PDB file of C-alpha atoms in Angstrom:
ATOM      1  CA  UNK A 736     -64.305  -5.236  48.448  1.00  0.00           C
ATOM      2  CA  UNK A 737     -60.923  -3.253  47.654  1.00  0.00           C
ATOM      3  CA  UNK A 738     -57.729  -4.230  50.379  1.00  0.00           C
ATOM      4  CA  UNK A 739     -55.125  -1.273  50.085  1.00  0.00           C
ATOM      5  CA  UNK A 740     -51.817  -1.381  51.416  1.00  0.00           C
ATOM      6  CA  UNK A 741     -49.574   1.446  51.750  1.00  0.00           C
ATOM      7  CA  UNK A 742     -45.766   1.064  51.859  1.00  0.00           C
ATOM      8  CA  UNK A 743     -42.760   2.926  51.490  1.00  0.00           C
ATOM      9  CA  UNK A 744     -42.642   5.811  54.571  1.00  0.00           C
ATOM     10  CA  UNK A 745     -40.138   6.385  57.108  1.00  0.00           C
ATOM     11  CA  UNK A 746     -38.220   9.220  58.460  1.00  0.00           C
ATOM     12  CA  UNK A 747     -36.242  11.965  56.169  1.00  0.00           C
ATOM     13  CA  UNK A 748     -34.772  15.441  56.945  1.00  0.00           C
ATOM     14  CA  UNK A 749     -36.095  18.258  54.814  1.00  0.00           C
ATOM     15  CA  UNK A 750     -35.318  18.280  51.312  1.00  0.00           C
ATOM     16  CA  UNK A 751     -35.263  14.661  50.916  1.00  0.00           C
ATOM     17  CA  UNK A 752     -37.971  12.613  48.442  1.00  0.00           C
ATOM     18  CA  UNK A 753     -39.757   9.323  49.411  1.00  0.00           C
ATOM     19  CA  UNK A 754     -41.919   7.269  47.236  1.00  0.00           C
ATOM     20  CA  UNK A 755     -44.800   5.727  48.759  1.00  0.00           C
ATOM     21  CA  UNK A 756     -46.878   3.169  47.128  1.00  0.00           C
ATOM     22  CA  UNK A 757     -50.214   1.634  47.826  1.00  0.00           C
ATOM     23  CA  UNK A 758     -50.947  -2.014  46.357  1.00  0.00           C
ATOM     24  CA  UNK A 759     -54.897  -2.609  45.784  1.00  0.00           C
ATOM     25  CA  UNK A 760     -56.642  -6.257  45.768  1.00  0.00           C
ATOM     26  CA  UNK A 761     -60.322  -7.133  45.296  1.00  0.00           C
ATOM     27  CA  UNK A 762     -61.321  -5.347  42.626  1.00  0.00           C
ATOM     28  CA  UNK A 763     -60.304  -4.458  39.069  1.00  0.00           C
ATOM     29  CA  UNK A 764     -57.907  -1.993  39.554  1.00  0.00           C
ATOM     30  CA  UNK A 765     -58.151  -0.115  36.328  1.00  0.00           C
ATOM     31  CA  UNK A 766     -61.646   0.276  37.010  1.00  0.00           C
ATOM     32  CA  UNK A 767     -61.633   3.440  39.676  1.00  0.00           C
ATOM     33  CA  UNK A 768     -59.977   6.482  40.464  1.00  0.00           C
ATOM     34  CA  UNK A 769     -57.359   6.762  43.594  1.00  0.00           C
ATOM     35  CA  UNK A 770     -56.538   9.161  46.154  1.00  0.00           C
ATOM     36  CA  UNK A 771     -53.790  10.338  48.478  1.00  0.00           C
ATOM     37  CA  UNK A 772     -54.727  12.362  51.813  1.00  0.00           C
ATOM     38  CA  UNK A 773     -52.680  12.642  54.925  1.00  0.00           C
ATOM     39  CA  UNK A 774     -53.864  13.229  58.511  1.00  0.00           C
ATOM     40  CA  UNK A 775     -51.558  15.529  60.992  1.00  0.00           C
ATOM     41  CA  UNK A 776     -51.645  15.338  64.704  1.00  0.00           C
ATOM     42  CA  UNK A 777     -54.244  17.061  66.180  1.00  0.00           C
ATOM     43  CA  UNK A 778     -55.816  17.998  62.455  1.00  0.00           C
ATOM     44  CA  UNK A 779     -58.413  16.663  60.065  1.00  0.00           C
ATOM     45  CA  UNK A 780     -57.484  14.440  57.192  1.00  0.00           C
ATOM     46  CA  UNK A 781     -56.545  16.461  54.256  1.00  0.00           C
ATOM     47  CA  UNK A 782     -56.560  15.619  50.417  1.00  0.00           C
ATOM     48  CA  UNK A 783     -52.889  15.359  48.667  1.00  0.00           C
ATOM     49  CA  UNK A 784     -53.607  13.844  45.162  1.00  0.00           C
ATOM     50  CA  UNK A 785     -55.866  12.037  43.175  1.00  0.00           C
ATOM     51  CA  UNK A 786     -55.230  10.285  40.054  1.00  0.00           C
ATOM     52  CA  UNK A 787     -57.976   8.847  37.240  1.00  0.00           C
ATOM     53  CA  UNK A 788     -58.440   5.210  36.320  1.00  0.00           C
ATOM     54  CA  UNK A 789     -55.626   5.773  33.317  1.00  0.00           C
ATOM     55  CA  UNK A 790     -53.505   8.118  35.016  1.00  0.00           C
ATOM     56  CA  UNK A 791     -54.458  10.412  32.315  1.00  0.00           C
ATOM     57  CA  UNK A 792     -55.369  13.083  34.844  1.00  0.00           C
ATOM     58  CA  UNK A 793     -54.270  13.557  38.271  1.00  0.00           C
ATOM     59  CA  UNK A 794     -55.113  16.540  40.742  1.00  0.00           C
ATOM     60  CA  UNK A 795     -52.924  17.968  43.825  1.00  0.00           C
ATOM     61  CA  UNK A 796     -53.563  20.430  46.246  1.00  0.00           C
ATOM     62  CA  UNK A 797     -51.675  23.675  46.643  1.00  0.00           C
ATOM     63  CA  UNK A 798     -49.694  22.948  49.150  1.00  0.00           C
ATOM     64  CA  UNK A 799     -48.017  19.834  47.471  1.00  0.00           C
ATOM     65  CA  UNK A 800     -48.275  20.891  44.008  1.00  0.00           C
ATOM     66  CA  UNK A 801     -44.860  20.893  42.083  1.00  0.00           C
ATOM     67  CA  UNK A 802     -42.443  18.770  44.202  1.00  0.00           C
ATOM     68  CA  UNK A 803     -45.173  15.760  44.414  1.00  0.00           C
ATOM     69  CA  UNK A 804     -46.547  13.447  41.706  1.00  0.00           C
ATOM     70  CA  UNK A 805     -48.702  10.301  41.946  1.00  0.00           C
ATOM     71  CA  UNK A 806     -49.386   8.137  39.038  1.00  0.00           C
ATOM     72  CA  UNK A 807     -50.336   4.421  38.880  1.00  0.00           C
ATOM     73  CA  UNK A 808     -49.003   1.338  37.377  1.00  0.00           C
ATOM     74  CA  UNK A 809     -52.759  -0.914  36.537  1.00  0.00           C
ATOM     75  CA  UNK A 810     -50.314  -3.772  35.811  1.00  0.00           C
ATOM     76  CA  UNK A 811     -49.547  -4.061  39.135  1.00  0.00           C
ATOM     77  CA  UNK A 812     -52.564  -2.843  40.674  1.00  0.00           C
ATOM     78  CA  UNK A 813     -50.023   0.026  42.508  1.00  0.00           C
ATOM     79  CA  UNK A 814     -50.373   4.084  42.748  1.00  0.00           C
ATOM     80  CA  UNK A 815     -47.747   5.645  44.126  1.00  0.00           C
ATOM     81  CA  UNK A 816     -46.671   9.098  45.482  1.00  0.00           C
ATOM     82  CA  UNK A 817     -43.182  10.864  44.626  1.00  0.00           C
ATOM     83  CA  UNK A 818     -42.569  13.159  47.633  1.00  0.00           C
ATOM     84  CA  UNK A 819     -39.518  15.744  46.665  1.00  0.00           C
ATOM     85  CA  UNK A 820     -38.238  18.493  48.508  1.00  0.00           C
ATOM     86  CA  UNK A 821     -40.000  17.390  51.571  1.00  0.00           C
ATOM     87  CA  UNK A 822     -40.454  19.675  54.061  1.00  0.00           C
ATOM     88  CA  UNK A 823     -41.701  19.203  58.079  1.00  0.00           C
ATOM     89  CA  UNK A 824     -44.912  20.620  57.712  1.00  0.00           C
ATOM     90  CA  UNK A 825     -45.536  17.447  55.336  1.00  0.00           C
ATOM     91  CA  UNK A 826     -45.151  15.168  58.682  1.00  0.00           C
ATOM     92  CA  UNK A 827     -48.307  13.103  58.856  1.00  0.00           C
ATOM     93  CA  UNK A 828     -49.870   9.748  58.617  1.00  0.00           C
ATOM     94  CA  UNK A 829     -50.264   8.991  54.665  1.00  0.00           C
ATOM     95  CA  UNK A 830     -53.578   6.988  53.268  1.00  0.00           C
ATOM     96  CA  UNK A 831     -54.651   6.114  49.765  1.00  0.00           C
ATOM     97  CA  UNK A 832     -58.007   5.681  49.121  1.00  0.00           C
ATOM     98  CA  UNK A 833     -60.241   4.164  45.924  1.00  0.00           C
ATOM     99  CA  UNK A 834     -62.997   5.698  44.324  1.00  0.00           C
ATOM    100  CA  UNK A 835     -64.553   2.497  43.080  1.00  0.00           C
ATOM    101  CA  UNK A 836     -67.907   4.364  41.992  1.00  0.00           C
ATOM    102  CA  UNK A 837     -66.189   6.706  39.817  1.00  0.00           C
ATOM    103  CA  UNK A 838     -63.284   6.124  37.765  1.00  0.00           C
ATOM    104  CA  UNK A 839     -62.512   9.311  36.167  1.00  0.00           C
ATOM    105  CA  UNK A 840     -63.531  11.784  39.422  1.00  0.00           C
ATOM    106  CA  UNK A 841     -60.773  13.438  41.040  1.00  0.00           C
ATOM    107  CA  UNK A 842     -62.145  13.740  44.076  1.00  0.00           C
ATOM    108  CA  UNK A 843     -60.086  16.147  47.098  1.00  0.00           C
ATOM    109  CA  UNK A 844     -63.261  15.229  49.938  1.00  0.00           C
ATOM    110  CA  UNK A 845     -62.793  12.052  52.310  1.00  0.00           C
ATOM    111  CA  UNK A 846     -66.346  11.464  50.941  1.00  0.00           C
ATOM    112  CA  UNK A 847     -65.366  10.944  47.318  1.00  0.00           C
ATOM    113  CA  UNK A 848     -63.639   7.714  48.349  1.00  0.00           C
ATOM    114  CA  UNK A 849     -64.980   4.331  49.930  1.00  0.00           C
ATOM    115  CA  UNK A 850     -61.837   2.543  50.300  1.00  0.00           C
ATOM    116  CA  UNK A 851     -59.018   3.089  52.831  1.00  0.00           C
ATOM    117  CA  UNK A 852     -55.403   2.047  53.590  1.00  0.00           C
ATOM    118  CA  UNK A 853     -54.674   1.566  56.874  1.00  0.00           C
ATOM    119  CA  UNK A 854     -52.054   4.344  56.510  1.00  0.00           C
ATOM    120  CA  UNK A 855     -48.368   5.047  56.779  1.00  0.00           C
ATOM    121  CA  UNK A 856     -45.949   7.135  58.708  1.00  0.00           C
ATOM    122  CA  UNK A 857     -43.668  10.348  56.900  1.00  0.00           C
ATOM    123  CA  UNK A 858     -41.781  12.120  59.274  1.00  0.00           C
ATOM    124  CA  UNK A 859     -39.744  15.187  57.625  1.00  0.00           C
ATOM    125  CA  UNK A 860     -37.063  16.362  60.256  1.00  0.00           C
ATOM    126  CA  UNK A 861     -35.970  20.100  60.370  1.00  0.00           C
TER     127      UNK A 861
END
């Protein structure tokens, strides 16, 4: 069993940064890959980031790429997300995820991952 907890959301106007984290518990931390997706209202969950068990390698999506960053701390069993230039459209609920099965897969499918946060709030006003 992996508990995450995410942290660190709120509300910010456009071009502002946030940095959420996500603490892990249960499991060897260093021992999978994480994830960062975010689900919209009214749309599917979407894939943001995903980082390997070293932080050697990380994967974004398009849409995010260049003004966010995750990486991972396996000393304190924390990834995190550095949102810059945020912009409304980024308005969603945030959830990281482990891949405990796979710990150098940087998966961008819901299915990649069996662990879940219980998400956070990031509201971007115009």
């Amino acid at each position: 069993q992996v508990q995450l907890v995410e942290s660190g959301g709120g509300l910010v106007q456009a071009g502002a940064s946030l940095r959420l984290s996500c603490a892990a518990s249960g499991r060897t931390f260093s021992n999978y890959a994480m994830g960062w997706f975010r689900q919209a209202p009214g749309k599917e969950r979407e894939f943001v980031a995903a980082i390997n068990w070293s932080g050697g390698n990380t994967y974004y999506a398009y849409s995010v790429k260049g003004r966010f960053t995750i990486s991972r701390d396996n000393a304190k069993n924390t990834v995190y997300l550095q949102m810059n230039s945020l912009k409304p459209e980024d308005t969603a609920v945030y959830y990281c995820a482990a891949n405990t099965h796979h710990s150098d897969y940087l998966g961008d499918h819901i299915d990649d991952y069996d662990y879940w946060g219980q998400g956070i709030q990031v509201t971007v006003s115009s």
